[in-house]
Coordinates of C-alpha atoms and ligand atoms in Angstrom, one line a residue:
X123 CA 51.5 -1.5 23.5
X124 CA 48.3 -2.8 24.8
X125 CA 48.8 -4.6 28.1
X126 CA 48.2 -8.1 28.0
X127 CA 46.1 -8.5 31.0
X128 CA 43.7 -6.2 29.4
X129 CA 43.4 -7.8 26.3
X130 CA 43.0 -11.0 28.1
X131 CA 40.1 -9.7 30.1
X132 CA 38.3 -8.8 26.8
X133 CA 38.9 -12.3 25.1
X134 CA 37.6 -13.7 28.3
X135 CA 34.5 -11.5 28.3
X136 CA 33.7 -12.2 24.7
X137 CA 34.3 -16.2 25.4
X138 CA 31.5 -15.7 27.9
X139 CA 29.2 -13.7 25.7
X140 CA 29.7 -16.4 22.8
X141 CA 28.3 -19.2 25.0
X142 CA 24.6 -17.2 25.8
X143 CA 23.0 -19.0 28.5
X144 CA 25.5 -21.7 28.9
X145 CA 26.6 -25.1 27.4
X146 CA 23.5 -26.8 29.0
X147 CA 20.9 -24.6 27.6
X148 CA 22.7 -24.6 24.0
X149 CA 22.3 -28.4 24.2
X150 CA 18.8 -28.3 25.1
X151 CA 18.2 -25.8 22.1
X152 CA 19.7 -28.4 19.9
X153 CA 17.6 -31.1 21.2
X154 CA 14.4 -29.2 20.1
X155 CA 16.0 -29.5 16.9
X156 CA 16.8 -25.7 16.8
X157 CA 20.0 -23.7 16.0
X158 CA 21.4 -21.0 18.7
X159 CA 20.9 -17.4 17.8
X160 CA 24.8 -17.3 16.6
X161 CA 24.3 -20.1 14.6
X162 CA 21.4 -18.7 12.7
X163 CA 23.5 -15.7 12.0
X164 CA 26.2 -17.5 10.8
X165 CA 24.1 -19.5 8.2
X166 CA 21.9 -16.0 7.1
X167 CA 25.3 -13.8 6.3
X168 CA 28.1 -14.1 4.2
X169 CA 31.0 -16.1 5.8
X170 CA 33.2 -14.0 8.0
X171 CA 31.1 -10.6 7.4
X172 CA 29.1 -10.4 10.8
X173 CA 30.2 -7.4 13.1
X174 CA 28.2 -7.5 16.3
X175 CA 27.1 -4.5 18.1
X176 CA 26.4 -4.5 21.9
X177 CA 27.8 -7.9 22.9
X178 CA 28.6 -7.0 26.4
X179 CA 25.2 -5.6 27.3
X180 CA 23.5 -6.7 30.6
X181 CA 20.1 -5.9 32.0
X182 CA 19.4 -3.3 34.9
X183 CA 16.9 -5.3 36.7
X184 CA 17.5 -5.7 40.3
X185 CA 13.8 -7.5 41.3
X186 CA 13.7 -11.2 41.9
X187 CA 17.3 -11.7 42.4
X188 CA 18.1 -10.5 38.7
X189 CA 21.2 -8.6 39.6
X190 CA 22.7 -12.2 40.5
X191 CA 21.6 -13.5 37.0
X192 CA 23.4 -11.5 34.3
X193 CA 24.4 -12.8 30.8
X194 CA 26.4 -10.6 28.4
X195 CA 24.5 -9.6 25.4
X196 CA 21.0 -10.1 27.5
X197 CA 19.4 -12.5 25.1
X198 CA 19.6 -11.1 21.7
X199 CA 22.6 -10.8 19.3
X200 CA 22.7 -8.0 17.3
X201 CA 24.9 -6.3 14.3
X202 CA 25.3 -6.0 10.7
X203 CA 26.6 -8.2 7.7
X204 CA 26.5 -9.1 4.2
X205 CA 24.0 -11.3 2.2
X206 CA 25.4 -12.0 -1.2
X207 CA 27.8 -8.8 -0.5
X208 CA 24.8 -6.6 0.6
X209 CA 24.6 -5.0 3.8
X210 CA 21.7 -6.0 6.1
X211 CA 21.0 -5.5 9.6
X212 CA 20.0 -8.4 11.8
X213 CA 19.1 -9.3 15.3
X214 CA 18.7 -13.0 16.9
X215 CA 17.1 -13.4 20.0
X216 CA 18.9 -16.1 22.2
X217 CA 16.4 -18.5 23.7
X218 CA 19.3 -19.7 26.0
X219 CA 19.0 -16.5 27.9
X220 CA 16.1 -16.0 29.9
X221 CA 14.0 -17.7 27.1
X222 CA 15.1 -14.9 24.8
X223 CA 12.5 -12.9 26.8
X224 CA 12.6 -9.2 26.0
X225 CA 13.9 -6.9 28.6
X226 CA 14.6 -3.1 28.5
X227 CA 18.4 -3.6 27.6
X228 CA 17.3 -6.0 25.0
X229 CA 14.7 -4.0 23.4
X230 CA 17.5 -1.2 23.3
X231 CA 19.7 -3.2 21.2
X232 CA 17.1 -4.1 18.7
X233 CA 16.1 -0.2 18.4
X234 CA 19.7 0.8 18.0
X235 CA 20.2 -1.2 14.8
X236 CA 16.7 -0.4 13.6
X237 CA 17.9 3.2 14.0
X238 CA 21.1 2.6 12.1
X239 CA 19.1 0.5 9.5
X240 CA 17.0 3.6 9.1
X241 CA 19.8 5.9 8.9
X242 CA 21.8 3.8 6.5
X243 CA 19.0 2.7 4.2
X244 CA 19.4 -0.9 4.7
X245 CA 17.5 -4.0 5.0
X246 CA 16.5 -5.3 8.7
X247 CA 16.0 -9.2 9.4
X248 CA 14.6 -10.3 12.8
X249 CA 15.3 -13.9 13.9
X250 CA 12.5 -14.2 16.7
X251 CA 12.9 -16.9 19.5
X252 CA 11.5 -15.3 22.7
X253 CA 9.5 -16.2 25.6
X254 CA 7.7 -12.7 25.2
X255 CA 8.1 -9.8 27.8
X256 CA 10.7 -10.5 30.3
X257 CA 8.5 -11.2 33.1
X258 CA 10.8 -10.0 36.2
X259 CA 10.9 -6.6 34.6
X260 CA 7.1 -5.8 34.2
X261 CA 6.3 -2.6 32.2
X262 CA 9.8 -1.7 31.1
X263 CA 9.6 -4.5 29.0
X264 CA 6.2 -3.6 27.5
X265 CA 7.5 -0.1 26.7
X266 CA 10.6 -2.1 25.1
X267 CA 8.4 -3.5 22.6
X268 CA 6.3 -0.3 22.1
X269 CA 9.7 1.2 21.1
X270 CA 10.2 -1.6 18.5
X271 CA 6.8 -1.5 17.1
X272 CA 6.9 2.3 16.7
X273 CA 10.1 1.6 14.7
X274 CA 8.8 -1.0 12.5
X275 CA 6.2 1.6 11.3
X276 CA 8.9 4.3 10.8
X277 CA 10.9 2.2 8.5
X278 CA 7.6 0.4 6.8
X279 CA 8.3 1.3 3.2
X280 CA 11.7 2.9 3.7
X281 CA 13.6 -0.4 4.0
X282 CA 12.6 -4.1 3.6
X283 CA 11.8 -5.5 7.1
X284 CA 11.8 -9.5 7.4
X285 CA 10.7 -11.5 10.4
X286 CA 11.6 -15.1 11.0
X287 CA 9.7 -16.9 13.8
X288 CA 11.8 -19.8 15.0
X289 CA 10.8 -20.3 18.4
X290 CA 7.8 -19.4 20.5
X291 CA 6.4 -15.6 19.7
X292 CA 3.2 -14.8 21.9
X293 CA 1.3 -12.0 23.3
X294 CA 1.9 -8.6 21.9
X295 CA 5.2 -9.7 20.5
X296 CA 3.6 -11.1 17.7
X297 CA 2.8 -7.4 16.4
X298 CA 6.2 -6.6 15.4
X299 CA 6.7 -9.4 12.9
X300 CA 3.2 -8.2 11.4
X301 CA 4.2 -5.1 10.7
X302 CA 7.2 -6.1 8.8
X303 CA 7.0 -6.8 5.1
X304 CA 7.4 -10.7 5.2
X305 CA 7.2 -13.4 7.9
X306 CA 8.8 -16.8 7.8
X307 CA 7.7 -19.6 10.3
X308 CA 9.8 -23.0 11.0
X309 CA 7.4 -25.9 11.3
X310 CA 7.0 -27.9 14.5
X311 CA 9.2 -25.5 16.4
X312 CA 7.7 -21.9 16.0
X313 CA 4.5 -20.7 17.1
X314 CA 2.5 -17.1 17.1
X315 CA -0.4 -16.0 19.1
X316 CA -1.9 -13.5 21.0
X317 CA -3.1 -15.7 23.7
X318 CA -1.9 -19.1 24.2
X319 CA -4.0 -22.3 24.7
X320 CA -4.6 -22.0 28.4
X321 CA -6.1 -18.5 28.0
X322 CA -8.1 -19.8 25.0
X323 CA -9.5 -22.6 27.2
X324 CA -10.3 -20.1 30.0
X325 CA -11.9 -17.7 27.7
X326 CA -14.1 -19.6 25.1
X327 CA -13.7 -23.1 26.4
X328 CA -12.0 -24.2 23.3
X329 CA -9.4 -27.1 23.4
X330 CA -6.7 -26.3 21.1
X331 CA -3.1 -27.1 20.8
X332 CA -0.2 -24.5 20.2
X333 CA 0.4 -26.2 16.9
X334 CA -3.2 -25.9 16.0
X335 CA -3.7 -22.4 17.0
X336 CA -0.6 -20.6 15.9
X337 CA 1.8 -23.2 14.3
X338 CA 3.3 -22.7 11.0
X339 CA 0.9 -24.6 8.9
X340 CA -2.3 -22.7 10.6
X341 CA -0.6 -19.4 9.8
X342 CA 0.6 -20.3 6.5
X343 CA -3.1 -21.6 5.2
X344 CA -5.7 -20.4 7.7
X345 CA -4.8 -16.9 8.6
X346 CA -2.2 -15.8 6.3
X347 CA 0.0 -14.6 8.9
X348 CA 3.0 -16.1 7.6
X349 CA 4.2 -15.8 4.0
X350 CA 6.4 -18.4 4.1
X351 CA 7.1 -21.9 5.9
X352 CA 10.2 -23.9 6.0
X353 CA 10.9 -27.6 7.4
X354 CA 14.1 -26.5 9.8
X355 CA 15.8 -23.5 10.8
X356 CA 18.7 -23.8 8.2
X357 CA 15.9 -23.8 5.2
X358 CA 14.3 -21.0 6.5
X359 CA 17.5 -19.0 6.5
X360 CA 18.0 -20.2 3.0
X361 CA 14.7 -18.5 2.1
X362 CA 15.5 -15.3 3.7
X363 CA 18.6 -15.3 1.7
X364 CA 16.6 -16.0 -1.7
X365 CA 13.9 -13.8 -0.4
X366 CA 16.1 -10.5 -0.1
X367 CA 18.0 -11.1 -3.7
X368 CA 14.7 -9.6 -5.1
X369 CA 14.6 -6.5 -3.3
X370 CA 16.5 -3.2 -3.0
X371 CA 18.2 -1.9 -0.2
X372 CA 15.6 0.7 0.2
X373 CA 12.9 2.7 -1.3
X374 CA 15.1 5.0 -3.4
X375 CA 17.1 1.9 -4.7
X376 CA 16.4 -0.4 -7.3
X377 CA 16.3 -4.3 -7.0
X378 CA 20.1 -5.9 -8.0
X379 CA 20.2 -7.1 -11.6
X380 CA 21.4 -10.5 -12.1
X381 CA 23.5 -11.3 -15.1
X382 CA 21.5 -12.5 -17.8
X383 CA 22.4 -13.5 -21.3
X384 CA 19.7 -13.2 -24.0
X385 CA 18.9 -16.4 -25.7
X386 CA 18.8 -16.8 -29.3
X387 CA 15.1 -17.2 -28.8
X388 CA 12.9 -16.1 -26.3
X389 CA 10.0 -17.7 -27.7
X390 CA 8.3 -20.1 -25.4
X391 CA 6.5 -22.7 -27.5
X392 CA 5.0 -24.4 -24.3
X393 CA 2.8 -21.1 -23.5
X394 CA 0.6 -21.9 -26.5
X395 CA -0.5 -25.5 -24.9
X396 CA -1.4 -24.3 -21.5
X397 CA -4.7 -22.7 -21.6
X398 CA -7.3 -25.7 -22.5
X399 CA -9.8 -25.2 -25.4
X400 CA -12.7 -25.4 -23.1
X401 CA -12.8 -22.0 -21.3
X402 CA -14.1 -23.7 -18.2
X403 CA -11.2 -26.4 -17.8
X404 CA -8.6 -25.3 -15.1
X405 CA -5.0 -25.3 -15.5
X406 CA -2.2 -24.1 -13.2
X407 CA -1.0 -20.7 -13.8
X408 CA 2.3 -21.3 -12.1
X409 CA 2.9 -23.2 -15.4
X410 CA 2.6 -20.0 -17.4
X411 CA 4.8 -18.1 -14.8
X412 CA 7.6 -20.7 -15.2
X413 CA 7.6 -20.2 -18.9
X414 CA 7.6 -16.4 -18.8
X415 CA 9.9 -15.8 -16.0
X416 CA 14.1 -16.6 -16.0
X417 CA 14.5 -20.3 -15.2
X418 CA 13.8 -21.2 -11.7
X419 CA 13.8 -17.7 -10.4
X420 CA 10.2 -17.9 -9.2
X421 CA 9.8 -17.6 -5.6
X422 CA 5.9 -17.9 -4.5
X423 CA 4.8 -15.9 -1.6
X424 CA 1.7 -17.2 0.6
X425 CA 1.7 -20.2 -1.3
X426 CA -0.8 -21.9 1.1
X427 CA -3.1 -19.0 1.5
X428 CA -6.2 -17.9 -0.7
X429 CA -4.8 -20.1 -3.6
X430 CA -7.0 -18.8 -6.2
X431 CA -4.5 -15.9 -6.5
X432 CA -0.6 -16.8 -7.0
X433 CA 2.0 -13.9 -5.8
X434 CA 5.3 -14.2 -5.9
X435 CA 8.7 -12.6 -7.2
X436 CA 10.7 -13.7 -10.1
X437 CA 13.2 -12.3 -12.7
X438 CA 12.9 -11.0 -16.2
X439 CA 16.2 -10.7 -18.2
X440 CA 17.7 -10.7 -14.9
X441 CA 15.5 -7.8 -13.3
X442 CA 13.2 -8.4 -10.1
X443 CA 9.3 -8.3 -11.1
X444 CA 6.6 -9.1 -8.7
X445 CA 3.9 -11.1 -10.3
X446 CA 0.1 -11.2 -9.4
X447 CA -2.0 -14.1 -11.3
X448 CA -5.3 -15.3 -10.9
X449 CA -5.2 -19.3 -10.0
X450 CA -7.8 -21.0 -12.4
X451 CA -6.8 -24.2 -10.7
X452 CA -8.3 -23.2 -7.5
X453 CA -11.8 -22.3 -7.2
X454 CA -11.7 -21.0 -11.0
X455 CA -9.4 -18.1 -10.1
X456 CA -12.3 -16.3 -8.7
X457 CA -11.8 -12.9 -6.4
X458 CA -12.6 -13.3 -2.7
X459 CA -12.0 -11.6 0.4
X460 CA -8.6 -13.4 0.9
X461 CA -7.2 -13.3 -2.5
X462 CA -8.0 -9.6 -2.6
X463 CA -6.2 -8.9 0.5
X464 CA -3.2 -11.2 -0.4
X465 CA -2.7 -9.4 -3.8
X466 CA -3.2 -5.9 -2.3
X467 CA -0.5 -6.6 0.1
X468 CA 1.8 -8.3 -2.5
X469 CA 1.4 -5.2 -4.8
X470 CA 2.0 -2.5 -2.1
X471 CA 5.2 -4.2 -1.3
X472 CA 6.4 -4.2 -4.9
X473 CA 5.4 -0.6 -5.3
X474 CA 6.9 0.8 -2.1
X475 CA 10.3 -0.9 -3.3
X476 CA 10.1 -0.1 -6.9
X477 CA 9.7 -3.4 -7.9
X478 CA 7.7 -3.7 -11.5
X479 CA 4.4 -5.7 -11.6
X480 CA 3.1 -8.3 -13.9
X481 CA -0.5 -9.0 -13.7
X482 CA -1.7 -12.1 -15.3
X483 CA -5.7 -12.5 -15.7
X484 CA -7.9 -15.2 -16.0
X485 CA -10.9 -14.4 -13.7
X486 CA -14.4 -15.1 -13.6
X487 CA -15.3 -12.3 -11.3
X488 CA -16.0 -11.9 -7.5
X489 CA -17.1 -14.9 -5.4
X490 CA -20.7 -14.5 -4.7
X491 CA -22.5 -15.6 -1.5
X492 CA -23.6 -14.3 1.7
X493 CA -20.1 -15.1 3.7
X494 CA -18.5 -13.1 1.3
X495 CA -20.9 -9.8 1.4
X496 CA -21.0 -10.1 5.1
X497 CA -17.4 -10.6 5.6
X498 CA -16.9 -7.4 3.6
X499 CA -16.0 -8.4 0.0
X500 CA -16.7 -4.8 -0.8
X501 CA -13.8 -3.2 1.1
X502 CA -11.9 -6.2 1.1
X503 CA -11.9 -6.4 -3.2
X504 CA -11.5 -2.7 -3.0
X505 CA -8.1 -3.1 -1.5
X506 CA -6.7 -4.8 -4.3
X507 CA -8.4 -2.1 -6.6
X508 CA -7.0 0.7 -4.4
X509 CA -3.5 -1.0 -4.4
X510 CA -3.1 -1.4 -7.9
X511 CA -4.6 1.8 -8.9
X512 CA -1.9 3.6 -6.6
X513 CA 1.2 1.5 -7.7
X514 CA 3.2 3.8 -9.8
X515 CA 5.9 1.4 -10.4
X516 CA 5.9 -0.1 -14.2
X517 CA 2.4 -2.3 -14.5
X518 CA 1.8 -4.8 -17.2
X519 CA -1.1 -6.9 -17.7
X520 CA -1.4 -10.3 -19.7
X521 CA -5.4 -11.4 -20.1
X522 CA -4.7 -15.2 -20.9
X523 CA -8.4 -16.2 -20.7
X524 CA -11.6 -14.7 -18.7
X525 CA -11.6 -11.3 -17.4
X526 CA -15.1 -10.6 -16.5
X527 CA -17.1 -7.9 -14.8
X528 CA -15.6 -5.8 -12.0
X529 CA -12.7 -8.3 -11.7
X530 CA -11.6 -7.0 -15.4
X531 CA -11.2 -3.5 -13.9
X532 CA -9.6 -4.5 -10.9
X533 CA -6.9 -6.8 -12.3
X534 CA -4.6 -4.0 -13.6
X535 CA -6.9 -2.7 -16.4
X536 CA -5.5 0.2 -18.5
X537 CA -8.3 2.3 -17.0
X538 CA -6.8 2.0 -13.6
X539 CA -3.2 2.8 -14.6
X540 CA -1.5 -0.1 -16.3
X541 CA 1.2 0.8 -18.7
X542 CA 1.1 -2.2 -21.1
X543 CA -2.1 -4.5 -21.5
X544 CA -1.6 -7.6 -23.6
X545 CA -4.2 -10.3 -24.4
X546 CA -4.1 -13.7 -25.7
X547 CA -6.3 -14.8 -28.6
X548 CA -8.1 -16.8 -26.0
X549 CA -8.8 -14.0 -23.8
X550 CA -12.6 -13.2 -23.1
X551 CA -13.3 -9.8 -22.0
X552 CA -17.0 -9.2 -21.1
X553 CA -19.3 -8.3 -18.4
X554 CA -19.9 -11.9 -17.7
X555 CA -19.9 -15.5 -19.0
X556 CA -21.8 -15.8 -22.4
X557 CA -24.4 -18.4 -20.8
X558 CA -25.2 -15.7 -17.7
X559 CA -25.5 -12.8 -20.3
X560 CA -27.5 -14.5 -22.6
X561 CA -30.0 -15.8 -19.7
X562 CA -30.3 -12.1 -18.7
X563 CA -30.5 -10.4 -22.0
X564 CA -32.5 -12.7 -24.3
X565 CA -34.7 -14.1 -21.2
X566 CA -37.9 -13.4 -23.3
X567 CA -36.7 -14.6 -26.6
X568 CA -35.7 -17.8 -24.7
X569 CA -39.1 -18.3 -23.0
X570 CA -41.2 -17.6 -25.9
X571 CA -39.0 -20.0 -28.3
X572 CA -40.4 -23.4 -29.3
X573 CA -37.4 -24.9 -28.0
X574 CA -36.0 -23.0 -25.3
X575 CA -32.6 -24.8 -24.8
X576 CA -31.9 -24.5 -28.6
X577 CA -32.6 -20.8 -28.2
X578 CA -30.1 -20.5 -25.4
X579 CA -27.6 -22.2 -26.9
X580 CA -28.0 -20.0 -30.2
X581 CA -27.8 -17.1 -28.0
X582 CA -24.7 -18.0 -26.0
X583 CA -23.2 -18.5 -29.0
X584 CA -24.1 -15.0 -30.5
X585 CA -22.9 -13.4 -27.4
X586 CA -19.9 -15.4 -27.5
X587 CA -18.8 -14.3 -30.9
X588 CA -19.4 -11.0 -30.3
X589 CA -17.9 -10.5 -26.7
X590 CA -16.1 -13.5 -25.6
X591 CA -12.8 -12.6 -27.2
X592 CA -10.3 -9.7 -26.9
X593 CA -10.8 -7.8 -30.0
X594 CA -13.7 -5.5 -28.8
X595 CA -11.3 -4.3 -26.0
X596 CA -8.5 -3.7 -28.5
X597 CA -10.6 -1.8 -30.9
X598 CA -11.1 0.4 -28.1
X599 CA -7.3 0.5 -27.2
X600 CA -8.0 -1.0 -23.5
X601 CA -5.7 -3.9 -24.8
X602 CA -2.4 -2.2 -26.7
X603 CA -1.6 -5.7 -28.3
X604 CA -3.1 -9.1 -28.8
X605 CA -0.1 -11.5 -28.8
X606 CA 0.4 -15.2 -29.4
X607 CA 1.1 -16.7 -26.3
X608 CA 4.5 -18.1 -27.5
X609 CA 5.5 -14.4 -28.0
X610 CA 4.9 -13.4 -24.2
X611 CA 8.1 -13.7 -22.3
X612 CA 9.7 -11.4 -25.2
X613 CA 6.9 -9.1 -25.4
X614 CA 7.2 -9.0 -21.4
X615 CA 11.1 -8.2 -21.4
X616 CA 10.9 -5.4 -24.1
X617 CA 7.7 -4.0 -22.4
X618 CA 9.6 -3.6 -19.0
X619 CA 12.7 -2.4 -20.7
X620 CA 10.9 0.2 -22.4
X621 CA 8.9 1.2 -18.9
X622 CA 12.3 1.2 -17.0
X623 CA 12.8 4.8 -16.6
X624 CA 9.0 5.4 -15.9
X625 CA 8.0 8.3 -13.4
X626 CA 4.8 8.7 -12.3
X627 CA 3.9 11.1 -9.1
X628 CA 0.9 11.1 -7.2
X629 CA -1.4 14.3 -6.1
X630 CA 0.3 16.2 -2.8
X631 CA -1.5 14.5 0.1
X632 CA -0.5 13.2 3.6
X633 CA -1.5 9.8 2.7
X634 CA -4.1 8.1 0.9
X635 CA -6.9 6.2 2.8
X636 CA -6.9 2.4 1.7
X637 CA -10.1 0.8 2.5
X638 CA -8.6 -1.2 5.6
Ligands
HXC234 C1 11.8 -14.4 31.8 C2 11.6 -16.4 30.7 C3 10.1 -16.1 30.0 C4 9.9 -14.8 30.2 C5 10.8 -18.1 29.5 N1 11.8 -17.7 30.6 N2 9.8 -17.2 29.2 N3 12.2 -15.7 31.6 N4 10.3 -13.9 30.9 N5 8.9 -14.3 29.4 C6 12.7 -18.3 30.9 C7 12.5 -19.5 31.8 O1 12.4 -19.0 33.3 C8 13.5 -20.6 31.4 O2 14.6 -20.1 32.2 C9 14.1 -20.2 30.0 O3 13.7 -19.1 29.9 C10 13.4 -21.2 29.3 O4 12.0 -21.5 29.4 P1 11.2 -22.9 29.8 O5 10.0 -22.7 30.0 O6 12.2 -23.9 30.4 O7 11.1 -23.3 28.1 P2 9.9 -23.8 27.3 O8 9.5 -25.3 28.1 O9 10.5 -24.4 26.0 O10 8.9 -23.3 27.5 C11 8.8 -21.9 26.6 C12 8.0 -21.0 26.8 C13 7.5 -20.8 28.4 C14 6.7 -21.5 26.2 C15 8.1 -19.5 26.2 O11 8.7 -20.6 28.9 C16 6.3 -19.8 28.5 O12 5.6 -20.0 28.4 N6 7.2 -18.6 28.9 C17 6.3 -17.4 29.2 C18 5.5 -16.8 28.1 C19 4.8 -15.7 28.4 O13 3.8 -15.7 29.3 N7 5.3 -14.4 28.2 C20 4.8 -13.3 28.4 C21 3.5 -13.0 27.4 S1 3.1 -11.8 27.2 P3 15.8 -21.2 32.9 O14 16.5 -20.3 33.8 O15 15.0 -22.4 33.4 O16 16.6 -21.6 31.8 C22 3.9 -10.9 26.3 C23 3.6 -9.2 26.4 C24 4.1 -8.3 25.4 O17 4.8 -10.8 25.9 C25 3.4 -7.3 24.9 C26 3.9 -6.5 24.0 C27 3.1 -5.2 23.8

């Protein structure tokens, strides 16, 4: 029988470990509106499923009197547990211990669960709240970061990796989240930057607050570094639980299928009302998505960044899909640098993790201008073209209205490997809009005409009759079926079901060379 004294020693140690940096620092964390590392894990995982690994680890540092300051766990809580009954690995940095700073042993703990996640093929979730490299440790801390970065790359495309930023995240520490699949930030209490406001001021003489430089809103709207923002820790954690529900455990697995009872009618009358009569009048593509997807399943990704493109997860008859959609309500849904990058990155995630893609098209073309050209719309637009071309998951397209020029090719056309291409009768599939086209090809006729304006209108009408519709494309087989909008949902359910066992392999190579 186990000696009570020995058992007691263990119980005492655990009690100490559970307190992290102590009651005072826990209070200070709460005062900032933040939860502790352990409270976050408790909210993230199904109740009672957390198994901790490395609770009694301490640092090995002896400089600056550090041997006198040891905290069990060394500033990060690591282990595994379940989300809706599915296994995940988690690390949660404890700001109450040396500000959650990363020591050699802190890094080793994170690497240990990353290795387990790799070996067993299950997602990794990191809850970041850290003052960066443990300043007292110097280069071993930097080495610890690099050990994590290296593993992030090894795990990329093998298991889903999610990073929540729930406090400071500065210096090179930002690069681990940047290499994971999705980043979430908590408003007002988190920030991310490579160099903070003081360094910025010294080097560039700019005066900027932490919030403005690298707060949640900045990264959600200006840089696109974060995919989601939440207004507090609990909301952020709920988002992670929801996000993971769309994903498989690893690249060889399929996303979970949720129970879905087929309704007596899957027709959606509202879909016939959304696209306005005038093809230049905007509408919100989210209204179409809401009608197509299973009720309240759409989870938008990168909502406030490059709003001319909408991307996100949803379920269709209980199964996960990724949606990439032009947004006519913002800049007429034009393709530009940021929207191409946003959609390409999302497409690649879905393809890596066997999530079928639905592409909704209403695009007037690429955004013209020096700003776009000088910043590389050519290589950046090519990212989306490349990502959709290389994706081997089931790919289905619905053209609701405009599909003009190169953007027609890029937006999951038949030519780049889409499996099923639908168009609504409102679709206009052409090299460009009718007015622009008529002005170019009938330039001389219009110039010579008695009344050029009337002539132009006549020619615009002629071009519209011939090309501003989906029938030429359907004649060629570039469109598989022109459908009544109200049928869209049922057509997609059937189409994705038909494609369920799609197998497509790519040519043998080390890896492609996406235009970065
Ligand atoms: C050791 C640290 C620490 C660090 C904070 N602490 N950062 N200990 N190494 N990097 C400790 C503090 O001493 C303090 O200890 C406790 O954490 C809380 O810190 P406070 O400053 O009291 O908290 P707050 O006012 O909220 O400010 C948080 C902070 C600030 C903004 C993060 O502490 C700060 O600026 N820290 C330094 C950040 C930094 O420069 N890190 C290195 C970045 S370079 P006590 O005992 O009082 O509780 C980097 C390189 C990575 O990370 C490269 C990877 C390739």
